[in-house]
């Protein structure tokens, strides 16, 4: 039966995360952005909410409640608070979900318990390549068999590189198709260079270079499905894009109601009011596309088309909405005393991020 | 409850039923009635009356997907032909007004012929006047009580199915008129005028860009007398609170938009899907696959167009279903209904225009149907509140502004 | 020196044509559209203005003042009056210009004097093909040498087929590249089927089918440059697109000033007023692109890029403006008592028309 | 006269001169001053003062392409770096106000340092206030005559080059203030406040999305005393006709927008072209040709993007040149200036945003300049009248509506 109401449990989670985003994340967002640094204490605090751990199997200390729908609901709320911080908080999913879904028992045992413990342990996934024609489904990075090892060569970008992580999952083309490999951060031949990006300033990301990086044959996540992974990444990002758009929309809506020009609030002008209406409509439309894609994941059905459309639409909507928000604020939209300029910079990244979070 | 996109079996049944009807009964005569404007589509009217109206779409009050099923019906039939959909013998908006604001007796009296075994009948709603447009409060038509009768005078335009509803016995037109011009909006009431009532005259039929098989009538009311009991709602004029929208009659009539806008949005989605389906078929026929995992740098321009059309269309559809679902659950949905209507009207206008471009020279010809769908689609950006009126409604709601604060 | 003022002579021509469009063409536009028939007397009347003849060499009775700039100025004004009628009035150019520019003396002698005489003689050019992937630069229609003849096979659409014409110029691929061929309308194997299109209802156009149509070797316009021809067609159409857009804009502007809703003209609402402002801006922007392309033609320089951009922009602007005009008129925009619905139907065609007029 | 797109030789010379300057002096330090916000770009200031200001762009009153040449200068230098362009030691908008509304004596006095051999100087204009935005008539800053001096009080924000103009001796800030608050717009006058005048305080510099090398100052005026003769225009307040915009001072200051808007539009075009040029270079480097004669069905998505970007950018450029050309010929160009500004601001916002997308992941990094150009470009949609203000001006003109009829 077609229904648009999250379960009561999901509503409770959303409410909790929204409050966390509002009272804990948002107040730190601008400072984190300007400093280009994550507020570390906040990550521990967020970890206590168990947002990722809850989706990990009970056998590894998790809550065993994996749901892409819950995932997108949470992702939107966190990103509404701040995109960089949201990506950081959910980064454990980047390691957890591919391993949980397709890893060997040994891999699970090795990686999952660490993510459900008392301490925040970040995850990392390297899918995007620093190339004009980067294609997440067809990596240029290669994994070559050499005796009992895999040897990896190539480069990746937009890899979350938060202190405390020990491994990174890497997509690479092997002779039998593209696969996912678990690479220690300190592997020989792997170098990480800090990135300076237009947006997501507070999230430490790295451009990785792999030069004959040698890992054991057991390091491949054998059953991994790169196509599915990327689509789950896209849908998670789409939800975050909607979160960013909603934040920009709300700020510009409130500004428009307060700011007066020519004797009345600018929100009473149709040019502004209709712009806000369009923003609201597009945000809701994109969100519903995302929900459907997430629902398909949870049903175990093919979500290729739905995820592609949701990602494409949400990226576009986030950019348009953030740009419109800057415009509504006028001169104030252009200065860093207000958040929309950051939303605009963040929003522009979605078209390229591909798998910077997972649901 | 839980988020779900799995249609109930009854919705799936409805979709199949109406899709079959669209394919078999509508598409074959679609071009014919586009070319023969104002001709009466006898075969379609008969077919709908005989088979369509008893199909699995009509009654949505029960379980399952509720009002979403009505939207699915509208989408399927408008995938067939939006104009013929509008020409179906149903109580339409007039029926919704009676259902929303009428007494039990009125419902029984006016709606019964639509269930009965008699000949086909139509309902219609007459609101717009030559000088009023979207401004319902500016209505000039008058109703005066004379003994036990209301006497209506005025001129109504853009009355969908106005010809059928006013000319075929058993049908009726719900007419909006003021009983006290000085009272503004509070004085506006709606009245049921049965087909054939003396004084209700069919003045003309519009020649239109599209939906040519749908009759859009100009009706003149000249000392048109109807029984006192044909007033929907109360005759009381609440003068003292100009901000209130008046009584159940007016409110009920306005509330019909909360139901009709999702339907109109679903109609738009149907026309849009007709174009999109056809574009994809043609592309496939010419060996152009639409790839969902093509590298960004290799994507074809027309491929991207199709992806964007799909996303826009489906976003419009889901917004529509959401508004419908809220209606099923008795939740206020004015905001969401206007969101769906605004989005669908615009998205489908663009989708159908793009479809003609994508398919190249042959698509500009009447040999293909896409040019018709482009013409038909545009009505969805206009009727039941233009794009702009719906943006205004959305804006007021999200800003929490009254209609006097945001005009 | 960069300048945006037409010459005094051009201004005079524009003024004359505008008056003709306003007082002669516009009043007949709707009726011609509904009847699907040209007002024949009007064509003779327009012919007296010498709009095409003036551009034909003096040696063939013309005015010898060929100018693409004058051409686009005239095309805009006529199309502002009515697109179908404008295309009909200027149709002699379809035969005249390719022959004048590249024809043999015999071809010129054969065709040009007829176009400068006292009688209106329509022209016809067949460039667009009734295919999804019609490509004006690479015709699928073929011209095969057979002894001293050319044998033509293929199909064309959007060919103006006004009574009184005797020949049609046809683009076709020969073994040495695409060329232009003069084909008698009554050639054996050539059949013309009347088209029913979404728009340009008043202009009789035909879908042509060529089955082994045999013409003498002298029927090829030897020097013809299909690429240049198509670009001249595109620029002429672009100018007409701007004319259509301007007509739709003006009608909606005037309507918005007259029509009242909620107590004041709808033009006083920002949603309407800003829409009108955008329409005006886009129309002017497209027109300037067209002028530059036309100027390049007149300078004998390569106009490929300029013409492509102007055509693309003008097609888009015409569609958007006509659609917006319908929207401004609301319910009245949807009925055929007003012109914008016709502008919308006409405007949609520009993306496909390619060379339905020439400058 | 005849329609022509052939630049005069002096325009070609100017383009070459400033393009060289952009390539050699601006691009190499562009990223540096983007990262070091609020740092003083000494090498650029010196270079412009020494070589740039005597280049072939400044004086446009002569023959040839006139004001179009100024636009070409702006385009070339903003192709180099829009922020450094704004940071150039020039009289800027303050100078335009003096030139438009000042007496011969005022012009001599305030503008001379910009021609002289002294150290670099800046002019600026201070209009916007924290609560006023685009609404010049709502200005709260006051000027009171006290003996032979005007005493200014008030707070000004978003003052471009406000730091340089207020701190470097020889420069000046033109400040808008009211001498009679009750008189509304008629009471607003502009005053020249020389750099270093006591009471003019630099309160802060904005941290911005882009154009970070340009200083955007908040200035506080506290009992700031300037000679009586520093008023631009007349001190008379015409109270009796509220529809008139007041005297030459106000009108002159407003008229500066007719000149500044084409320049701002040209700046936008410069930034847009920087992005577009780079995109095309990168595409070529990767073997992606942009084809102008590709079959529609074979066109790549990114190819179409580039074609659209080119058309939009060039349409904006031509609208800009038209407004400039009208200015050269002394024709009223408010409508055309606003058209150019509205078009260029929006087009270039979109073009630069698209450029980042087209070039994929590397373009989001600060290793490439496109992300900076996207941030820089957005200012053109905002300053010198937002997109919306310019739409409003255009709308009023095409509708022939006064500012009270269309708000």
PDB file of C-alpha atoms in Angstrom, chain D residues 96 104 149 214 256 290 327 352:
ATOM      1  CA  UNK D  96      31.342  58.436 -11.248  1.00  0.00           C
ATOM      2  CA  UNK D 104      34.038  71.733 -12.009  1.00  0.00           C
ATOM      3  CA  UNK D 149      30.419  72.068   7.784  1.00  0.00           C
ATOM      4  CA  UNK D 214      38.122  43.076  -2.938  1.00  0.00           C
ATOM      5  CA  UNK D 256      25.827  56.547 -12.239  1.00  0.00           C
ATOM      6  CA  UNK D 290      32.749  21.061 -29.197  1.00  0.00           C
ATOM      7  CA  UNK D 327      25.625  55.680 -23.366  1.00  0.00           C
ATOM      8  CA  UNK D 352      30.248  29.267 -13.753  1.00  0.00           C
TER       9      UNK D 352
END
